[in-house]
């Protein structure tokens, strides 16, 4: 009964993948409604849905900022896919802001944005426990981000200090115009509306180009290339952290034994969502080349098992050639998730009771096959039906009917 109730409880929570896609949908709606509202504001409008209660200046402003919120929400959604807590906070705030933008835009097109935001917000709140990973940037990533910020500060402060030698940086907006000059120069856009008027100002502009483009290039390579690589890996069916951290109701296969696990993985490749944890790097690479979902690590590592979602798994399957290692794996899995179904294979029939004491719900050993063969030869009851079931769809019988 406890195992059954644990499975029911897991089935009730909202899928993290659904929440991520809803967040992306709100982001796209925010961008689209912002663009549409901007176009409507350009034609004069008619006071909006609320008959002029919301001032035109507010409606026009939110039309522009809604697009910015949408792009920021897309970035936050990428963080959600990695399970980052900071991304959850950002997404929750931005979805709420998107809903407010939809109301303030006061157009028929923004009602869908409001509805989508109001649907997504409670789901984000309900699944907050799924997004608990801290952002831990590497030293290289911190250096790349610092280089971008430093280059922008250098260009902004320098241009502001030399503003008398620039045509276009003056007045009360001089600091913002200096920052604008730095961004368009470092990004190589170069609109030409701000021009240096002295040789040393031109020399300063060249340093901004070199430092700015260099820092942007480094940041793109360090911060965004891994995201692109993960996207390509997902499209090719390769394993990524994102694939694993969003898994739910999946099957965990802990360890690898050439006697049984190879057949198990081949069966799972037919459509069952699974993750295979192996502590053999060469074997991991070999299986990944076959588009298997494989994680390199110790199957008894508690931190690793939590990362592959043992608390959300439908079942755990342990069937290597080493009963001692398997018993420890079963014990660790049971401690981390008391409700999960654990199926183990014992190479030695004398270890069946040990596996059960460790926490396995079902233990299968070669002796089982031997007994079935003997009973079949002697005309035992129901043996033929059991053999037909096992031959027809063994894993589905194991997971659904035991």
CSV table of C-alpha atoms in Angstrom, one decimal:
chain,number,residue,atom,x,y,z
A,1,UNK,CA,0.0,0.0,0.0
A,2,UNK,CA,2.8,2.4,0.8
A,3,UNK,CA,4.5,1.8,-2.5
A,4,UNK,CA,1.1,2.4,-4.3
A,5,UNK,CA,0.4,5.6,-2.4
A,6,UNK,CA,3.9,6.8,-3.2
A,7,UNK,CA,3.3,6.3,-6.9
A,8,UNK,CA,0.0,8.1,-6.8
A,9,UNK,CA,1.5,11.0,-5.0
A,10,UNK,CA,4.2,11.3,-7.6
A,11,UNK,CA,1.6,11.2,-10.4
A,12,UNK,CA,-0.2,14.2,-8.9
A,13,UNK,CA,2.6,16.8,-9.3
A,14,UNK,CA,2.8,19.1,-12.3
A,15,UNK,CA,5.5,18.1,-14.8
A,16,UNK,CA,8.5,20.4,-14.7
A,17,UNK,CA,8.7,20.1,-18.5
A,18,UNK,CA,5.2,21.4,-18.8
A,19,UNK,CA,6.0,24.4,-16.6
A,20,UNK,CA,9.1,25.1,-18.7
A,21,UNK,CA,7.1,25.0,-22.0
A,22,UNK,CA,4.4,27.2,-20.5
A,23,UNK,CA,7.0,29.7,-19.4
A,24,UNK,CA,8.4,29.8,-23.0
A,25,UNK,CA,4.8,30.2,-24.3
A,26,UNK,CA,4.3,33.2,-22.0
A,27,UNK,CA,7.6,34.7,-23.2
A,28,UNK,CA,6.6,34.4,-26.8
A,29,UNK,CA,3.2,35.8,-26.1
A,30,UNK,CA,4.8,38.7,-24.3
A,31,UNK,CA,7.0,39.4,-27.3
A,32,UNK,CA,4.2,39.1,-29.8
A,33,UNK,CA,1.6,41.2,-27.9
A,34,UNK,CA,4.3,43.8,-27.3
A,35,UNK,CA,5.0,44.1,-31.1
A,36,UNK,CA,1.3,44.1,-31.9
A,37,UNK,CA,0.5,46.7,-29.2
A,38,UNK,CA,3.4,48.9,-30.5
A,39,UNK,CA,1.8,48.8,-33.9
A,40,UNK,CA,-1.6,49.7,-32.6
A,41,UNK,CA,-0.2,52.6,-30.5
A,42,UNK,CA,1.4,53.9,-33.7
A,43,UNK,CA,-2.1,54.1,-35.4
A,44,UNK,CA,-3.6,56.1,-32.6
A,45,UNK,CA,-5.6,53.4,-30.8
A,46,UNK,CA,-9.1,53.8,-29.4
A,47,UNK,CA,-8.5,54.0,-25.7
A,48,UNK,CA,-8.1,50.2,-25.3
A,49,UNK,CA,-10.5,47.7,-23.6
A,50,UNK,CA,-11.0,49.9,-20.6
A,51,UNK,CA,-12.2,52.9,-22.5
A,52,UNK,CA,-9.3,55.3,-21.8
A,53,UNK,CA,-9.0,54.5,-18.1
A,54,UNK,CA,-5.4,53.5,-18.7
A,55,UNK,CA,-3.4,56.5,-20.1
A,56,UNK,CA,-2.0,56.2,-23.6
A,57,UNK,CA,1.5,56.9,-22.4
A,58,UNK,CA,1.2,53.8,-20.1
A,59,UNK,CA,-0.1,51.6,-22.8
A,60,UNK,CA,2.6,52.8,-25.2
A,61,UNK,CA,5.4,52.2,-22.7
A,62,UNK,CA,4.2,48.7,-21.7
A,63,UNK,CA,4.0,47.8,-25.4
A,64,UNK,CA,7.7,48.4,-25.7
A,65,UNK,CA,8.7,46.9,-22.3
A,66,UNK,CA,6.6,43.8,-22.9
A,67,UNK,CA,8.9,42.8,-25.7
A,68,UNK,CA,11.9,43.2,-23.3
A,69,UNK,CA,10.2,41.2,-20.6
A,70,UNK,CA,9.5,38.4,-23.2
A,71,UNK,CA,13.1,38.1,-24.1
A,72,UNK,CA,14.2,38.1,-20.5
A,73,UNK,CA,11.7,35.4,-19.8
A,74,UNK,CA,13.1,33.3,-22.6
A,75,UNK,CA,16.5,33.5,-20.9
A,76,UNK,CA,15.0,32.6,-17.6
A,77,UNK,CA,13.2,29.6,-19.2
A,78,UNK,CA,16.7,28.3,-20.3
A,79,UNK,CA,17.7,28.5,-16.6
A,80,UNK,CA,14.5,26.6,-15.7
A,81,UNK,CA,15.5,23.8,-18.0
A,82,UNK,CA,18.7,23.4,-15.9
A,83,UNK,CA,16.7,23.5,-12.6
A,84,UNK,CA,18.3,26.7,-11.3
A,85,UNK,CA,16.6,28.3,-8.3
A,86,UNK,CA,17.5,31.8,-9.5
A,87,UNK,CA,15.8,31.1,-12.8
A,88,UNK,CA,12.7,30.1,-10.9
A,89,UNK,CA,12.6,33.4,-9.0
A,90,UNK,CA,13.2,35.3,-12.2
A,91,UNK,CA,10.5,33.4,-14.1
A,92,UNK,CA,8.0,33.9,-11.4
A,93,UNK,CA,8.5,37.6,-11.2
A,94,UNK,CA,8.6,38.0,-15.0
A,95,UNK,CA,5.4,36.0,-15.5
A,96,UNK,CA,3.7,38.2,-13.0
A,97,UNK,CA,5.0,41.3,-14.8
A,98,UNK,CA,3.9,39.9,-18.1
A,99,UNK,CA,0.4,39.5,-16.8
A,100,UNK,CA,0.4,43.2,-15.6
A,101,UNK,CA,1.7,44.2,-19.0
A,102,UNK,CA,-1.1,42.4,-20.6
A,103,UNK,CA,-3.7,44.3,-18.5
A,104,UNK,CA,-2.0,47.7,-19.0
A,105,UNK,CA,-1.7,47.2,-22.8
A,106,UNK,CA,-5.5,46.9,-22.8
A,107,UNK,CA,-5.9,45.3,-26.2
A,108,UNK,CA,-7.9,42.2,-27.3
A,109,UNK,CA,-4.6,40.6,-28.2
A,110,UNK,CA,-3.1,41.0,-24.7
A,111,UNK,CA,-5.9,39.0,-23.1
A,112,UNK,CA,-4.3,35.7,-24.2
A,113,UNK,CA,-1.1,36.9,-22.5
A,114,UNK,CA,-2.9,37.6,-19.2
A,115,UNK,CA,-4.6,34.2,-19.4
A,116,UNK,CA,-1.4,32.4,-20.1
A,117,UNK,CA,0.4,34.1,-17.3
A,118,UNK,CA,-2.3,33.4,-14.8
A,119,UNK,CA,-2.2,29.7,-15.8
A,120,UNK,CA,1.6,29.5,-15.6
A,121,UNK,CA,2.1,31.4,-12.4
A,122,UNK,CA,0.4,28.9,-10.0
A,123,UNK,CA,2.2,26.0,-11.8
A,124,UNK,CA,5.5,27.7,-11.2
A,125,UNK,CA,4.7,28.1,-7.5
A,126,UNK,CA,3.5,24.5,-7.2
A,127,UNK,CA,6.7,23.1,-8.8
A,128,UNK,CA,9.2,25.4,-7.0
A,129,UNK,CA,10.8,22.3,-5.3
A,130,UNK,CA,11.9,21.1,-8.7
A,131,UNK,CA,14.2,24.1,-9.3
A,132,UNK,CA,16.7,24.0,-6.4
A,133,UNK,CA,20.1,24.0,-8.1
A,134,UNK,CA,22.3,27.0,-7.3
A,135,UNK,CA,24.1,28.7,-10.2
A,136,UNK,CA,27.7,27.7,-9.9
A,137,UNK,CA,29.6,29.4,-12.7
A,138,UNK,CA,33.1,28.2,-13.5
A,139,UNK,CA,36.1,30.5,-13.1
A,140,UNK,CA,36.2,30.9,-16.9
A,141,UNK,CA,32.6,32.0,-17.0
A,142,UNK,CA,33.1,34.5,-14.2
A,143,UNK,CA,36.1,35.9,-16.0
A,144,UNK,CA,34.2,36.2,-19.3
A,145,UNK,CA,31.3,37.9,-17.7
A,146,UNK,CA,33.7,40.2,-15.8
A,147,UNK,CA,35.4,41.1,-19.0
A,148,UNK,CA,32.1,42.2,-20.6
A,149,UNK,CA,31.2,44.3,-17.7
A,150,UNK,CA,34.6,45.8,-17.4
A,151,UNK,CA,34.8,46.7,-21.1
A,152,UNK,CA,31.4,48.4,-20.9
A,153,UNK,CA,32.5,50.4,-17.8
A,154,UNK,CA,35.7,51.3,-19.5
A,155,UNK,CA,34.0,52.6,-22.6
A,156,UNK,CA,31.2,54.4,-20.7
A,157,UNK,CA,33.4,56.1,-18.2
A,158,UNK,CA,36.0,57.0,-20.8
A,159,UNK,CA,33.5,58.4,-23.3
A,160,UNK,CA,31.8,60.4,-20.5
A,161,UNK,CA,35.1,61.8,-19.4
A,162,UNK,CA,36.0,62.8,-23.0
A,163,UNK,CA,32.5,63.9,-23.9
A,164,UNK,CA,33.7,67.3,-25.0
A,165,UNK,CA,35.6,65.6,-27.8
A,166,UNK,CA,32.6,63.6,-28.9
A,167,UNK,CA,29.8,65.0,-31.1
A,168,UNK,CA,26.6,63.7,-29.6
A,169,UNK,CA,27.6,63.2,-25.9
A,170,UNK,CA,26.4,66.2,-24.1
A,171,UNK,CA,23.6,67.6,-21.9
A,172,UNK,CA,21.8,65.8,-19.0
A,173,UNK,CA,21.8,62.5,-20.9
A,174,UNK,CA,25.6,62.4,-21.4
A,175,UNK,CA,26.1,59.4,-19.2
A,176,UNK,CA,23.5,57.3,-21.0
A,177,UNK,CA,24.8,58.5,-24.4
A,178,UNK,CA,28.3,57.4,-23.4
A,179,UNK,CA,26.9,54.0,-22.5
A,180,UNK,CA,25.0,53.9,-25.8
A,181,UNK,CA,28.2,54.8,-27.7
A,182,UNK,CA,30.1,52.0,-25.9
A,183,UNK,CA,27.4,49.3,-26.7
A,184,UNK,CA,27.0,50.2,-30.4
A,185,UNK,CA,30.8,50.5,-30.8
A,186,UNK,CA,31.7,47.2,-29.0
A,187,UNK,CA,28.9,45.3,-30.8
A,188,UNK,CA,30.3,46.7,-34.1
A,189,UNK,CA,26.8,48.1,-35.0
A,190,UNK,CA,28.2,51.7,-35.3
A,191,UNK,CA,25.2,53.8,-36.2
A,192,UNK,CA,27.5,56.8,-36.6
A,193,UNK,CA,25.3,59.2,-34.7
A,194,UNK,CA,28.1,59.8,-32.1
A,195,UNK,CA,31.4,60.8,-33.5
A,196,UNK,CA,34.8,61.5,-31.9
A,197,UNK,CA,36.1,64.9,-33.0
A,198,UNK,CA,39.8,64.6,-31.8
A,199,UNK,CA,42.6,62.1,-32.6
A,200,UNK,CA,42.9,60.9,-29.0
A,201,UNK,CA,39.1,60.4,-28.9
A,202,UNK,CA,39.3,58.4,-32.1
A,203,UNK,CA,42.2,56.3,-30.5
A,204,UNK,CA,40.0,55.7,-27.4
A,205,UNK,CA,37.2,54.6,-29.7
A,206,UNK,CA,39.5,52.0,-31.3
A,207,UNK,CA,40.4,50.6,-27.9
A,208,UNK,CA,36.6,50.3,-27.1
A,209,UNK,CA,36.2,48.3,-30.3
A,210,UNK,CA,39.1,46.0,-29.5
A,211,UNK,CA,38.2,45.4,-25.9
A,212,UNK,CA,34.4,45.3,-26.4
A,213,UNK,CA,34.4,42.9,-29.4
A,214,UNK,CA,37.0,40.7,-27.7
A,215,UNK,CA,35.0,40.5,-24.4
A,216,UNK,CA,31.7,39.8,-26.3
A,217,UNK,CA,33.4,37.0,-28.4
A,218,UNK,CA,34.8,35.4,-25.2
A,219,UNK,CA,31.4,35.6,-23.5
A,220,UNK,CA,29.6,34.1,-26.4
A,221,UNK,CA,32.1,31.2,-26.5
A,222,UNK,CA,32.1,30.5,-22.8
A,223,UNK,CA,28.6,31.3,-21.8
A,224,UNK,CA,26.4,30.4,-24.8
A,225,UNK,CA,28.3,27.7,-26.8
A,226,UNK,CA,27.5,25.1,-24.0
A,227,UNK,CA,23.8,25.9,-24.4
A,228,UNK,CA,24.0,25.4,-28.1
A,229,UNK,CA,25.9,22.1,-27.7
A,230,UNK,CA,23.3,20.8,-25.2
A,231,UNK,CA,20.5,21.7,-27.7
A,232,UNK,CA,22.3,19.8,-30.5
A,233,UNK,CA,22.9,16.9,-28.2
A,234,UNK,CA,19.3,16.8,-27.2
A,235,UNK,CA,18.2,16.9,-30.9
A,236,UNK,CA,20.6,13.9,-31.6
A,237,UNK,CA,19.3,11.9,-28.7
A,238,UNK,CA,22.5,12.4,-26.6
A,239,UNK,CA,22.4,12.6,-22.9
A,240,UNK,CA,22.6,16.1,-21.3
A,241,UNK,CA,22.1,17.4,-17.8
A,242,UNK,CA,18.9,19.1,-19.0
A,243,UNK,CA,17.5,15.8,-20.3
A,244,UNK,CA,18.0,14.1,-17.0
A,245,UNK,CA,17.0,16.9,-14.6
A,246,UNK,CA,13.5,17.2,-16.2
A,247,UNK,CA,12.8,13.4,-16.2
A,248,UNK,CA,9.8,12.2,-14.3
A,249,UNK,CA,8.3,8.7,-13.8
A,250,UNK,CA,11.3,7.3,-15.5
A,251,UNK,CA,13.2,4.1,-14.9
A,252,UNK,CA,16.7,4.2,-13.3
A,253,UNK,CA,19.1,1.3,-14.3
A,254,UNK,CA,21.9,1.4,-11.8
A,255,UNK,CA,25.1,-0.4,-12.9
A,256,UNK,CA,25.8,-2.5,-15.9
A,257,UNK,CA,26.2,-6.2,-16.2
A,258,UNK,CA,26.9,-7.9,-19.5
A,259,UNK,CA,24.7,-10.8,-18.6
A,260,UNK,CA,21.4,-8.9,-18.2
A,261,UNK,CA,21.8,-5.1,-18.5
A,262,UNK,CA,22.5,-5.1,-22.2
A,263,UNK,CA,19.2,-6.8,-22.9
A,264,UNK,CA,17.4,-4.5,-20.5
A,265,UNK,CA,18.7,-1.4,-22.2
A,266,UNK,CA,17.8,-2.7,-25.7
A,267,UNK,CA,14.3,-3.2,-24.4
A,268,UNK,CA,14.1,0.2,-22.9
A,269,UNK,CA,15.3,1.8,-26.1
A,270,UNK,CA,11.9,1.0,-27.6
A,271,UNK,CA,10.3,4.0,-25.9
A,272,UNK,CA,10.5,3.9,-22.1
A,273,UNK,CA,12.2,6.9,-20.6
A,274,UNK,CA,15.2,5.8,-18.6
A,275,UNK,CA,18.6,6.8,-17.3
A,276,UNK,CA,21.5,4.3,-17.0
A,277,UNK,CA,24.2,5.0,-14.4
A,278,UNK,CA,27.6,3.3,-15.1
A,279,UNK,CA,30.9,3.7,-13.4
A,280,UNK,CA,32.9,2.7,-16.5
A,281,UNK,CA,33.9,5.7,-18.7
A,282,UNK,CA,34.8,3.6,-21.8
A,283,UNK,CA,31.5,1.8,-21.6
A,284,UNK,CA,29.7,5.1,-21.1
A,285,UNK,CA,31.2,6.5,-24.3
A,286,UNK,CA,30.3,3.3,-26.2
A,287,UNK,CA,26.7,3.4,-25.1
A,288,UNK,CA,26.4,7.1,-25.8
A,289,UNK,CA,27.5,6.5,-29.4
A,290,UNK,CA,24.5,4.2,-29.6
A,291,UNK,CA,22.2,7.1,-28.4
A,292,UNK,CA,21.7,5.5,-25.0
A,293,UNK,CA,20.8,7.8,-22.0
A,294,UNK,CA,23.9,7.2,-19.9
A,295,UNK,CA,25.4,9.0,-16.9
A,296,UNK,CA,29.0,8.4,-15.8
A,297,UNK,CA,29.2,7.9,-12.1
A,298,UNK,CA,29.0,5.6,-9.1
A,299,UNK,CA,25.5,4.0,-8.8
A,300,UNK,CA,25.9,4.3,-5.0
A,301,UNK,CA,26.7,8.0,-5.0
A,302,UNK,CA,23.7,9.7,-3.2
A,303,UNK,CA,24.3,13.1,-4.8
A,304,UNK,CA,24.4,11.5,-8.3
A,305,UNK,CA,21.2,9.5,-7.7
A,306,UNK,CA,19.4,12.7,-6.5
A,307,UNK,CA,20.6,14.4,-9.7
A,308,UNK,CA,19.2,11.7,-11.9
A,309,UNK,CA,15.8,12.1,-10.1
A,310,UNK,CA,15.5,9.0,-7.9
A,311,UNK,CA,12.8,10.8,-5.9
A,312,UNK,CA,10.8,11.1,-9.1
A,313,UNK,CA,11.6,7.7,-10.6
A,314,UNK,CA,8.9,5.2,-11.3
A,315,UNK,CA,11.2,2.3,-10.6
A,316,UNK,CA,14.8,1.3,-10.1
A,317,UNK,CA,16.4,-1.7,-11.7
A,318,UNK,CA,19.7,-3.2,-10.5
A,319,UNK,CA,21.1,-6.2,-12.3
A,320,UNK,CA,24.9,-6.4,-12.7
A,321,UNK,CA,27.1,-9.4,-12.2
A,322,UNK,CA,28.2,-8.4,-8.7
A,323,UNK,CA,25.6,-9.1,-6.0
A,324,UNK,CA,27.6,-7.3,-3.3
A,325,UNK,CA,27.7,-4.0,-5.2
A,326,UNK,CA,24.1,-4.5,-6.2
A,327,UNK,CA,23.0,-4.9,-2.6
A,328,UNK,CA,24.7,-1.7,-1.6
A,329,UNK,CA,23.1,0.1,-4.6
A,330,UNK,CA,19.7,-1.2,-3.6
A,331,UNK,CA,20.2,-0.1,0.0
A,332,UNK,CA,21.3,3.4,-1.1
A,333,UNK,CA,18.3,3.7,-3.5
A,334,UNK,CA,15.9,2.6,-0.8
A,335,UNK,CA,17.2,5.2,1.7
A,336,UNK,CA,16.9,8.0,-0.8
A,337,UNK,CA,13.3,7.0,-1.9
A,338,UNK,CA,11.4,4.7,0.5
A,339,UNK,CA,8.4,4.6,-2.0
A,340,UNK,CA,10.1,3.7,-5.3
A,341,UNK,CA,9.8,0.2,-6.7
A,342,UNK,CA,13.1,-1.6,-6.8
A,343,UNK,CA,13.7,-4.7,-8.9
A,344,UNK,CA,17.0,-6.5,-8.5
A,345,UNK,CA,18.7,-9.5,-10.2
A,346,UNK,CA,20.6,-11.9,-8.0
A,347,UNK,CA,23.3,-14.0,-9.7
A,348,UNK,CA,23.4,-16.2,-6.6
A,349,UNK,CA,20.1,-17.5,-5.4
A,350,UNK,CA,21.4,-17.5,-1.8
A,351,UNK,CA,21.5,-13.7,-1.9
A,352,UNK,CA,17.8,-13.2,-2.7
A,353,UNK,CA,16.9,-12.7,1.0
A,354,UNK,CA,19.8,-10.2,1.4
A,355,UNK,CA,18.5,-8.2,-1.5
A,356,UNK,CA,15.1,-8.1,0.1
A,357,UNK,CA,16.5,-7.0,3.4
A,358,UNK,CA,18.4,-4.3,1.6
A,359,UNK,CA,15.1,-2.9,0.3
A,360,UNK,CA,14.4,-4.7,-3.1
A,361,UNK,CA,10.7,-5.2,-3.8
A,362,UNK,CA,11.3,-7.9,-6.4
A,363,UNK,CA,14.3,-10.1,-6.8
A,364,UNK,CA,14.8,-12.4,-9.8
A,365,UNK,CA,17.6,-15.0,-9.9
A,366,UNK,CA,18.7,-17.7,-12.4
A,367,UNK,CA,17.2,-20.2,-10.0
A,368,UNK,CA,13.8,-18.8,-10.9
A,369,UNK,CA,14.3,-19.8,-14.6
A,370,UNK,CA,15.5,-23.2,-13.5
A,371,UNK,CA,12.5,-23.9,-11.4
A,372,UNK,CA,10.2,-22.7,-14.1
A,373,UNK,CA,11.8,-25.1,-16.6
A,374,UNK,CA,11.5,-28.0,-14.2
A,375,UNK,CA,7.8,-27.2,-13.5
A,376,UNK,CA,7.1,-26.9,-17.2
A,377,UNK,CA,8.7,-30.2,-17.8
A,378,UNK,CA,6.6,-31.8,-15.0
A,379,UNK,CA,3.4,-30.1,-16.2
A,380,UNK,CA,3.1,-27.5,-13.5
A,381,UNK,CA,0.0,-25.2,-13.5
A,382,UNK,CA,0.1,-21.8,-15.0
A,383,UNK,CA,3.8,-22.2,-16.1
A,384,UNK,CA,3.0,-21.9,-19.8
A,385,UNK,CA,1.0,-18.7,-19.2
A,386,UNK,CA,3.8,-17.2,-17.2
A,387,UNK,CA,6.4,-18.2,-19.8
A,388,UNK,CA,4.2,-16.6,-22.6
A,389,UNK,CA,3.9,-13.4,-20.6
A,390,UNK,CA,7.7,-13.2,-20.0
A,391,UNK,CA,8.5,-13.9,-23.6
A,392,UNK,CA,5.9,-11.4,-24.9
A,393,UNK,CA,6.8,-8.2,-23.0
A,394,UNK,CA,9.0,-8.9,-20.0
A,395,UNK,CA,9.8,-5.4,-18.8
A,396,UNK,CA,6.3,-4.1,-19.1
A,397,UNK,CA,5.1,-7.1,-17.0
A,398,UNK,CA,7.7,-6.4,-14.5
A,399,UNK,CA,6.9,-2.7,-14.0
A,400,UNK,CA,3.1,-2.8,-14.3
A,401,UNK,CA,1.9,-6.2,-13.1
A,402,UNK,CA,4.2,-7.4,-10.3
